[in-house]
PDB file of C-alpha atoms in Angstrom:
ATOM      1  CA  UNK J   1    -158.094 132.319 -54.883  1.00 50.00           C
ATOM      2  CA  UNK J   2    -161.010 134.991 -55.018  1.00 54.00           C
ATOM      3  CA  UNK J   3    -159.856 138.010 -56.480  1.00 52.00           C
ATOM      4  CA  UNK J   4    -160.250 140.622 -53.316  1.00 50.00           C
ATOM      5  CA  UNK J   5    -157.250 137.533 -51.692  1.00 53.00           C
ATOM      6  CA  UNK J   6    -155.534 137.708 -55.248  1.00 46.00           C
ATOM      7  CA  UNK J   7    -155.509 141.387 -54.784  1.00 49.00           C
ATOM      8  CA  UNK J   8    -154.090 141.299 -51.364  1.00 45.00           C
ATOM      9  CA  UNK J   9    -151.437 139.203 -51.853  1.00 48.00           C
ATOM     10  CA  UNK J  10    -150.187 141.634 -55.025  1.00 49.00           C
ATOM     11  CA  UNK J  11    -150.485 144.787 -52.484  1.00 47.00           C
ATOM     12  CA  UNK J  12    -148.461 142.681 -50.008  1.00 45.00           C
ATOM     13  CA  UNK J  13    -145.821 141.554 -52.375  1.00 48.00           C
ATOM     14  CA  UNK J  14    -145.521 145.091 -53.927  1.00 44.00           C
ATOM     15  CA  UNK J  15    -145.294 146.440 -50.447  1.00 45.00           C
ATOM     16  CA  UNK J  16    -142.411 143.625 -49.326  1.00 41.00           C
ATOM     17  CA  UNK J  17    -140.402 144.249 -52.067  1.00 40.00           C
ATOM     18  CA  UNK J  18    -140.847 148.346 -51.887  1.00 41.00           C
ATOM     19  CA  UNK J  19    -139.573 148.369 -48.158  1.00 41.00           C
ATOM     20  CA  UNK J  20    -136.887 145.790 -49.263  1.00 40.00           C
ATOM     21  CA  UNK J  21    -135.103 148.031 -52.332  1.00 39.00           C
ATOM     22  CA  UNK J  22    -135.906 151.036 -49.818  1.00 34.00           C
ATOM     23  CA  UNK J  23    -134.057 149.157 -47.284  1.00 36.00           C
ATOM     24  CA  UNK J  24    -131.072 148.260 -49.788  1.00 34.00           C
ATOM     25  CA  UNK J  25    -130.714 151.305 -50.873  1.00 35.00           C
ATOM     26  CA  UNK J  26    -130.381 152.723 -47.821  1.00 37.00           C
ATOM     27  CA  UNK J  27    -127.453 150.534 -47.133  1.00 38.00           C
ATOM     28  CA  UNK J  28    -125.485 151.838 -50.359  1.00 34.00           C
ATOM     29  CA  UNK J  29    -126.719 148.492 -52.078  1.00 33.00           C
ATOM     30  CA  UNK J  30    -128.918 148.839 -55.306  1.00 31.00           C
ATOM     31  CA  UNK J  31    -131.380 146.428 -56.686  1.00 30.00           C
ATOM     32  CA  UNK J  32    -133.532 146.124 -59.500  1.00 28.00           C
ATOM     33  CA  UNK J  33    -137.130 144.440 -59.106  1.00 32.00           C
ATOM     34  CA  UNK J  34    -138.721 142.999 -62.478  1.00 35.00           C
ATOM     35  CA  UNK J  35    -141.985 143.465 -62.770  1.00 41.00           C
ATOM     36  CA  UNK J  36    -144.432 140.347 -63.472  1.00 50.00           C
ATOM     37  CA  UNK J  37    -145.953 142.507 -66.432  1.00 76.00           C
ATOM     38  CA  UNK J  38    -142.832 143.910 -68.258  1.00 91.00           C
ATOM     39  CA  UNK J  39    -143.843 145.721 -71.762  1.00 93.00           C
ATOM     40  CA  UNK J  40    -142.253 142.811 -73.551  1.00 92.00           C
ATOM     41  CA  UNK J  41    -143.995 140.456 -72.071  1.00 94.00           C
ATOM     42  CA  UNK J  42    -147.263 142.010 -72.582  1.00 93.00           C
ATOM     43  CA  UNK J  43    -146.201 142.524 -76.197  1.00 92.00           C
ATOM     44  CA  UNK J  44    -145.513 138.542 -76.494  1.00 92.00           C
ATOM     45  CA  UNK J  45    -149.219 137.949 -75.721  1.00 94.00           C
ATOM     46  CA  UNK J  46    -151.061 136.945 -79.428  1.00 95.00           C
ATOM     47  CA  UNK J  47    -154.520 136.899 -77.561  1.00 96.00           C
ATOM     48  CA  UNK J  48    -155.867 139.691 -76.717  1.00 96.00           C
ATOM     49  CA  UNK J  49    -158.807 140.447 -73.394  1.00 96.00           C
ATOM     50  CA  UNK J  50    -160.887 140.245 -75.888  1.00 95.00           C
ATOM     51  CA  UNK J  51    -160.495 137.005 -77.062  1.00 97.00           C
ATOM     52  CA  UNK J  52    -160.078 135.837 -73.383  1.00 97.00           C
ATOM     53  CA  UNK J  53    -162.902 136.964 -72.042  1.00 97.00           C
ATOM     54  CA  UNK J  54    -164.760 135.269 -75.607  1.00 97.00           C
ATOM     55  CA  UNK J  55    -163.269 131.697 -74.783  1.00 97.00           C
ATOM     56  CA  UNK J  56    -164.074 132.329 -70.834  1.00 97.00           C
ATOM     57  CA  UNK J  57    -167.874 133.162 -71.940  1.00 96.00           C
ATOM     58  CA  UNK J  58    -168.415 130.067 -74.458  1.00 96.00           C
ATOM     59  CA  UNK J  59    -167.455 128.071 -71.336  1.00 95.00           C
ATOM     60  CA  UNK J  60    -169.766 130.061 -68.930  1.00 94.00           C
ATOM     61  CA  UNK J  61    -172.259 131.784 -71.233  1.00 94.00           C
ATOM     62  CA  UNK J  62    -174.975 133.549 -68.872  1.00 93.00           C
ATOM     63  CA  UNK J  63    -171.933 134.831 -66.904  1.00 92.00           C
ATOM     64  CA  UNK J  64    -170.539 138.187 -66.031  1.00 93.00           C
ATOM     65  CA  UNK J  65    -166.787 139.055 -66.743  1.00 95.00           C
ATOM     66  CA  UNK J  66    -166.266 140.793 -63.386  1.00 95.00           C
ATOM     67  CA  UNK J  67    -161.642 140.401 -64.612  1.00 96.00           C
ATOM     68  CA  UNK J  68    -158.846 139.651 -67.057  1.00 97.00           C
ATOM     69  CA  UNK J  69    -155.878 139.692 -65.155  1.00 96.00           C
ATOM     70  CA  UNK J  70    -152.870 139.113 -67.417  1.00 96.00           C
ATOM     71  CA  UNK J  71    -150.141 136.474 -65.386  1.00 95.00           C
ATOM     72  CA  UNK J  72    -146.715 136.568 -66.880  1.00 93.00           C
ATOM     73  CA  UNK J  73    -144.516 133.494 -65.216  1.00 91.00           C
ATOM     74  CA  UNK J  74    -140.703 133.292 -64.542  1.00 89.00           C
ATOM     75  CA  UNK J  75    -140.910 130.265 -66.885  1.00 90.00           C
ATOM     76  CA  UNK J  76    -142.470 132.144 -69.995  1.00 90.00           C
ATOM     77  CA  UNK J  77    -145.796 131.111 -69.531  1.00 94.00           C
ATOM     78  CA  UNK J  78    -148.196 133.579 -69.918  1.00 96.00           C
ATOM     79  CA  UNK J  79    -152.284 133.851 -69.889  1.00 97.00           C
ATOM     80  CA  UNK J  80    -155.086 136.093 -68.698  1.00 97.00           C
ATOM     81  CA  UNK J  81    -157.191 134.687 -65.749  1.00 97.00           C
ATOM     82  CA  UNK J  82    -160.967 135.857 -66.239  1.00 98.00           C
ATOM     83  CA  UNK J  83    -163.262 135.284 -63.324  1.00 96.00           C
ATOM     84  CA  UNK J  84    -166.923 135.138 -64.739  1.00 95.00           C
ATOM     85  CA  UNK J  85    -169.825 135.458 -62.040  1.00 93.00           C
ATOM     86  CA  UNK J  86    -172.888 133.487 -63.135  1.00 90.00           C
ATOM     87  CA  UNK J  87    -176.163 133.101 -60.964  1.00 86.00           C
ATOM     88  CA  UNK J  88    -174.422 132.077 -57.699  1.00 89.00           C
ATOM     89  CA  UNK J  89    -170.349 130.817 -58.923  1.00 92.00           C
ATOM     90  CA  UNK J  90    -167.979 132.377 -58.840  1.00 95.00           C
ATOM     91  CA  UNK J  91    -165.835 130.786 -61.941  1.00 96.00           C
ATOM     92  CA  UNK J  92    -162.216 131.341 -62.721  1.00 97.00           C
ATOM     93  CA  UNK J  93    -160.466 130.216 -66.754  1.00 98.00           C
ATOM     94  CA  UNK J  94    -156.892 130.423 -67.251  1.00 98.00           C
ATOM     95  CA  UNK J  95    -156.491 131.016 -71.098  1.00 97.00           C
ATOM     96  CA  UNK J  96    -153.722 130.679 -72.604  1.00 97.00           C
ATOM     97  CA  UNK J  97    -152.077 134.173 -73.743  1.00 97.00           C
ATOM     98  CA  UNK J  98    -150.399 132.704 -76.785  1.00 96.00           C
ATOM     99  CA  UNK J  99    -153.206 129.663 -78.135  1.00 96.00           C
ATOM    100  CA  UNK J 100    -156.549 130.984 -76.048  1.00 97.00           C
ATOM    101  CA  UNK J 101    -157.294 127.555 -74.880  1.00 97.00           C
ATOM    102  CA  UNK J 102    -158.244 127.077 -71.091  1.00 97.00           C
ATOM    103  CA  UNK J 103    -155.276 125.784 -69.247  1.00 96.00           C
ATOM    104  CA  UNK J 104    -157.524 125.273 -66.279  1.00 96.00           C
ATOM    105  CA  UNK J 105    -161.009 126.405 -64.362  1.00 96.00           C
ATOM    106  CA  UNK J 106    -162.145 126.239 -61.064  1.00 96.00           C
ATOM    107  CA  UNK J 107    -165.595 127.240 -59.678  1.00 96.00           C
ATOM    108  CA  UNK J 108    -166.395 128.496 -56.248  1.00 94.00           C
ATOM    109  CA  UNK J 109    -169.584 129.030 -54.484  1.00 92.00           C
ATOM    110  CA  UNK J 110    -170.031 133.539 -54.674  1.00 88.00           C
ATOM    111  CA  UNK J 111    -169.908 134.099 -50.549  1.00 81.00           C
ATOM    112  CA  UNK J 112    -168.581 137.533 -51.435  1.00 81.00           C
ATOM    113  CA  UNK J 113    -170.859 140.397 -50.712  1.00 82.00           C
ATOM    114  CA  UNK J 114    -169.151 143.027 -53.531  1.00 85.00           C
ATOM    115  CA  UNK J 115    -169.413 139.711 -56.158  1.00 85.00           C
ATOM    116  CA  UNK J 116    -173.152 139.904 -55.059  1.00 81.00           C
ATOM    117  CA  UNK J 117    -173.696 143.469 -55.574  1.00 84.00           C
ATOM    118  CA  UNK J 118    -171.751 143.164 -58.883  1.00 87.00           C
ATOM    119  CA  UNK J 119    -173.950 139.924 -60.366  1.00 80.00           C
ATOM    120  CA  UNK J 120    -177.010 142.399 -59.427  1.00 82.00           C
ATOM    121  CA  UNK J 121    -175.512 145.486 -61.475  1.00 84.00           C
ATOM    122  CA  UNK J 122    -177.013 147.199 -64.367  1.00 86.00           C
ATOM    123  CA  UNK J 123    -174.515 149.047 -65.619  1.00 91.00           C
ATOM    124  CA  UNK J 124    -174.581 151.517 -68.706  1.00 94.00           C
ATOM    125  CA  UNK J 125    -171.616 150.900 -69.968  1.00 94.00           C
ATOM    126  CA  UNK J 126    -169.625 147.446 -70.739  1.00 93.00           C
ATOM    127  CA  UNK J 127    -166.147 146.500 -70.624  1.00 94.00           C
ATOM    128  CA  UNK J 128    -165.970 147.836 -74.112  1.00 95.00           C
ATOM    129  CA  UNK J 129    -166.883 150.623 -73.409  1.00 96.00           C
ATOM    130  CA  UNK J 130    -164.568 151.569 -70.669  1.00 96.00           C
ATOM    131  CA  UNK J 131    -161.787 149.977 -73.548  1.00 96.00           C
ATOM    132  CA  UNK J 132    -162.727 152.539 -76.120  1.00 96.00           C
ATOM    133  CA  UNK J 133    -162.709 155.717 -73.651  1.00 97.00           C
ATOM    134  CA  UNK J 134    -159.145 154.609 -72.830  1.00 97.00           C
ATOM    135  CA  UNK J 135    -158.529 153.806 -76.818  1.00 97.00           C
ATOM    136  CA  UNK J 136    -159.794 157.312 -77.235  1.00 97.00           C
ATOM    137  CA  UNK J 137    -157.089 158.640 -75.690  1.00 96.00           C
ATOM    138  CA  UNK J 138    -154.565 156.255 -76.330  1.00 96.00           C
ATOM    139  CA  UNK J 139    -155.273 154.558 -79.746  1.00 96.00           C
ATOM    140  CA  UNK J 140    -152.318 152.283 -80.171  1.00 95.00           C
ATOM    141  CA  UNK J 141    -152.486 151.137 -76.821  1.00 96.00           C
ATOM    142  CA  UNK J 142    -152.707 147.823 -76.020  1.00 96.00           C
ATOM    143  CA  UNK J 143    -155.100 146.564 -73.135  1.00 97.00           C
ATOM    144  CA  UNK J 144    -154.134 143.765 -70.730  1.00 96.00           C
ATOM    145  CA  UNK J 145    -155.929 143.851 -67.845  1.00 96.00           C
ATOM    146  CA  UNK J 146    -159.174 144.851 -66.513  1.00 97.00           C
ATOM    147  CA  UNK J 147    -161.817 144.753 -63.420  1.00 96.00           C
ATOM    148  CA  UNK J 148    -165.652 145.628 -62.572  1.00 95.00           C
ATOM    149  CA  UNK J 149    -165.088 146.927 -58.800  1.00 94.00           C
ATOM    150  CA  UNK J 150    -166.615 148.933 -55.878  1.00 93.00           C
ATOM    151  CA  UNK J 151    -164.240 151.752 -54.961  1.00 92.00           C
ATOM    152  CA  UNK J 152    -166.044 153.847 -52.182  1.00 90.00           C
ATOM    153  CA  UNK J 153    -169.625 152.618 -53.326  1.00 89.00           C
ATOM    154  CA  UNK J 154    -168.989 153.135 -56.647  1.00 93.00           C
ATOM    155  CA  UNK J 155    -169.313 151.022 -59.196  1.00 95.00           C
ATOM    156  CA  UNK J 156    -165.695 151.090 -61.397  1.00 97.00           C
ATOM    157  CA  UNK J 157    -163.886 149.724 -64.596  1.00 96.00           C
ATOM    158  CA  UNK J 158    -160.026 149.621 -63.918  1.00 97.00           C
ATOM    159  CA  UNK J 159    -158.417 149.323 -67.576  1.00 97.00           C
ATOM    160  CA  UNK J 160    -154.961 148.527 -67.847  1.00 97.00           C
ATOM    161  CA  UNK J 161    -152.884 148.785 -71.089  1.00 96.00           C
ATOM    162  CA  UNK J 162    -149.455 149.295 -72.725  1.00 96.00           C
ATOM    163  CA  UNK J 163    -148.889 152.162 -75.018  1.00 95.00           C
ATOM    164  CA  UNK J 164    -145.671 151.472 -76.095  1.00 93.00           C
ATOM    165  CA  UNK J 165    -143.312 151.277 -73.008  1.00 92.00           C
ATOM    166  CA  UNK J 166    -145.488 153.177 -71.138  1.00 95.00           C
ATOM    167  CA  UNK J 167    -148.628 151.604 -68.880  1.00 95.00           C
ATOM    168  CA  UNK J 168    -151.413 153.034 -68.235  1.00 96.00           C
ATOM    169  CA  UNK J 169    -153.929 152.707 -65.785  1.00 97.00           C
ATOM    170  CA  UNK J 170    -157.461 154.187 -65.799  1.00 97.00           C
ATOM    171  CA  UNK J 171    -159.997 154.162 -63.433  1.00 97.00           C
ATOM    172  CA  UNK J 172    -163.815 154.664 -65.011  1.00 97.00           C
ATOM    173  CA  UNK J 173    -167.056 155.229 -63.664  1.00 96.00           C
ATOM    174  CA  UNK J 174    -169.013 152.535 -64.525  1.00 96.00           C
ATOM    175  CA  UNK J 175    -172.526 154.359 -65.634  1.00 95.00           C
ATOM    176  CA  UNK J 176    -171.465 157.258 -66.395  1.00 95.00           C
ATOM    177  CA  UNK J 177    -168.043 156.930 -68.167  1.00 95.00           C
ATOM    178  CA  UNK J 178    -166.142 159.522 -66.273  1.00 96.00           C
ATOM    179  CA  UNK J 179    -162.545 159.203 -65.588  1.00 97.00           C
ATOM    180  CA  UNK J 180    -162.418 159.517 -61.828  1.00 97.00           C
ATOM    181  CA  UNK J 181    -157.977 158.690 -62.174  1.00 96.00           C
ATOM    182  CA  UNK J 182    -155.970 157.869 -64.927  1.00 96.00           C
ATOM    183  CA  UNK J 183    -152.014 157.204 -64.336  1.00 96.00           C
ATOM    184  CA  UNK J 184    -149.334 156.639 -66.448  1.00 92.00           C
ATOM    185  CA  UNK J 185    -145.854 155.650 -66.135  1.00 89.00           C
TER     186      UNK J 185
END
């Protein structure tokens, strides 16, 4: 699935269950929704983005990380898919969050105007970058998921990461290194 469809589905699912518990509750009935991403299963995850995004790269060297999304499953699996975009694929890895190995890769043909745009970028900063603005702030944090996107023309780094029980998400200008929103909960 391309990552804008990914993204859709996550909004659509978060929206379901909000109007569900909103719905229970409004009956007198309480429930409680788990999230995919729960601190302790961020904490179980020995590999970090880093090392994700290194194993996705020796597979698809003259590629672009464009995001490491971190996947935790009912079943205890958990890994970080990174979609690399390189000339004209679109290529996904699904590395394992425990033993970095690649679990599985697909590749798809880019027919995505934003992935365009984003395999033309130059940007001035790199994913490290937008890391260590959001380390600067939060040193013991621990980063789990990120994503090069256009937001209103703009070219963006959305950093995720867990400092301590509490996540944080931070939303960077990619060139200049400006937070444009940071949230934390």
């Amino acid at each position: 699935m391309r990552r804008k469809e990914v993204q859709l589905m996550k909004n659509f699912k978060y929206r379901l269950l909000t109007a569900l518990a909103v719905s229970l509750v409004a009956g007198g009935t309480a429930i409680s929704v788990v999230s995919a991403e729960s601190p302790s299963q961020i904490q179980a995850a020995s590999v970090s983005v880093a090392q994700a995004k290194k194993v996705a790269l020796e597979a698809a060297p003259a590629g672009k990380v464009v995001s490491v999304d971190f996947e935790a499953k009912k079943d205890g699996r958990l890994y970080y898919e990174v979609t690399i975009l390189e000339g004209n694929s679109e290529k996904e890895y699904k590395i394992d969050a425990r033993t970095a190995s690649i679990l599985n890769q697909k590749v798809e043909a880019i027919d995505d105007y934003e992935d365009s745009q984003l395999v033309q970028a130059n940007l001035k900063l790199s994913f490290e970058d937008a890391e260590n603005i959001l380390l600067q702030k939060y040193p013991q944090a621990k980063i789990y998921d990120e994503e090069l996107d256009i937001k209103a023309g703009q070219i963006v780094y959305q950093v995720k990461a867990l400092n301590g029980q509490q996540k944080i998400k931070m939303t960077l200008d990619a060139n200049s290194g400006a937070v444009l929103q940071e949230k934390a909960k």
